[in-house]
C-alpha positions as a Python dict, from the first residue, in 0.01 Angstrom:
ca = {
    (1, 'M'): (0, 0, 0),
    (2, 'T'): (-194, 240, 222),
    (3, 'L'): (-369, -56, 381),
    (4, 'L'): (-36, -225, 449),
    (5, 'V'): (121, 84, 607),
    (6, 'T'): (-177, 157, 833),
    (7, 'V'): (-211, -208, 939),
    (8, 'F'): (156, -211, 1041),
    (9, 'A'): (105, 112, 1236),
    (10, 'A'): (-205, -35, 1401),
    (11, 'I'): (-20, -353, 1497),
    (12, 'V'): (278, -164, 1640),
    (13, 'S'): (58, 77, 1837),
    (14, 'T'): (-151, -214, 1970),
    (15, 'I'): (163, -399, 2083),
    (16, 'L'): (287, -83, 2257),
    (17, 'W'): (-56, -34, 2418),
    (18, 'Y'): (-52, -391, 2544),
    (19, 'Q'): (302, -380, 2685),
    (20, 'K'): (313, -36, 2849),
    (21, 'E'): (218, 7, 3213),
    (22, 'N'): (113, 370, 3164),
    (23, 'R'): (-106, 300, 2859),
    (24, 'K'): (-396, 504, 2990),
    (25, 'E'): (-172, 798, 3073),
    (26, 'L'): (-13, 800, 2726),
    (27, 'R'): (-345, 748, 2543),
    (28, 'L'): (-198, 459, 2343),
    (29, 'G'): (-547, 313, 2307),
    (30, 'T'): (-656, 625, 2121),
    (31, 'L'): (-359, 598, 1886),
    (32, 'S'): (-428, 231, 1828),
    (33, 'L'): (-797, 290, 1756),
    (34, 'M'): (-714, 568, 1508),
    (35, 'Y'): (-488, 334, 1312),
    (36, 'W'): (-731, 42, 1324),
    (37, 'G'): (-1006, 275, 1199),
    (38, 'A'): (-785, 391, 912),
    (39, 'S'): (-702, 28, 833),
    (40, 'I'): (-1070, -63, 815),
    (41, 'M'): (-1132, 238, 591),
    (42, 'W'): (-854, 135, 350),
    (43, 'F'): (-974, -227, 357),
    (44, 'V'): (-1325, -123, 250),
    (45, 'D'): (-1168, 97, -19),
    (46, 'A'): (-965, -202, -142),
    (47, 'I'): (-1279, -417, -162),
    (48, 'F'): (-1461, -160, -374),
    (49, 'E'): (-1156, -101, -592),
    (50, 'Y'): (-1119, -475, -649),
    (51, 'A'): (-1488, -494, -743),
    (52, 'E'): (-1417, -231, -1009),
    (53, 'L'): (-1082, -352, -1145),
    (54, 'H'): (-1090, -728, -1074),
    (55, 'A'): (-754, -883, -1173),
    (56, 'A'): (-599, -547, -1262),
    (57, 'Y'): (-614, -459, -892),
    (58, 'F'): (-318, -689, -826),
    (59, 'T'): (-93, -531, -1090),
    (60, 'P'): (-70, -162, -1000),
    (61, 'D'): (169, 77, -1169),
    (62, 'P'): (489, 153, -972),
    (63, 'M'): (393, 522, -961),
    (64, 'D'): (53, 436, -812),
    (65, 'M'): (222, 221, -548),
    (66, 'L'): (460, 505, -462),
    (67, 'N'): (168, 748, -432),
    (68, 'D'): (-16, 500, -209),
    (69, 'L'): (295, 459, 6),
    (70, 'F'): (321, 836, 54),
    (71, 'L'): (-50, 853, 136),
    (72, 'G'): (-14, 575, 393),
    (73, 'L'): (287, 742, 554),
    (74, 'S'): (97, 1072, 558),
    (75, 'V'): (-195, 905, 737),
    (76, 'V'): (41, 757, 997),
    (77, 'A'): (214, 1094, 1047),
    (78, 'F'): (-120, 1275, 1075),
    (79, 'G'): (-237, 1019, 1331),
    (80, 'L'): (78, 1081, 1536),
    (81, 'I'): (20, 1457, 1518),
    (82, 'I'): (-339, 1420, 1639),
    (83, 'W'): (-221, 1190, 1919),
    (84, 'L'): (44, 1443, 2027),
    (85, 'V'): (-210, 1726, 2026),
    (86, 'I'): (-440, 1515, 2246),
    (87, 'L'): (-150, 1449, 2483),
    (88, 'L'): (-57, 1817, 2497),
    (89, 'I'): (-416, 1927, 2562),
    (90, 'Q'): (-486, 1667, 2830),
    (91, 'D'): (-132, 1688, 2973),
    (92, 'P'): (-153, 1371, 3189),
    (93, 'K'): (181, 1431, 3365),
    (94, 'K'): (116, 1808, 3405),
    (95, 'I'): (445, 1890, 3233),
    (96, 'V'): (305, 2160, 3003),
    (97, 'R'): (99, 2314, 3285),
    (98, 'N'): (400, 2328, 3520),
    (99, 'A'): (620, 2476, 3246),
    (100, 'I'): (366, 2752, 3179),
    (101, 'L'): (314, 2827, 3549),
    (102, 'N'): (687, 2840, 3622),
    (103, 'Q'): (751, 3110, 3359),
}
């Protein structure tokens, strides 16, 4: 489930990166790469878990699926937080800088 959630986030962020004119300004490539990296990490984890469990891998408990869903959503939320911090630090439109200087 974590793999599914992060792959969807990676696909959505890649589509946004591809369509937006100001992709460099918004650092959408960074967001996309974070989610693709997380997807690769979960994919490798799934391979090793399948090697351990074999057929039982495809019949998880509902509670395990719910926990994996929450973990996947937490990874997506944490990625968005990191992306927002990067945007605030780099401040490409100088909005934060102007707000601080005007006080």
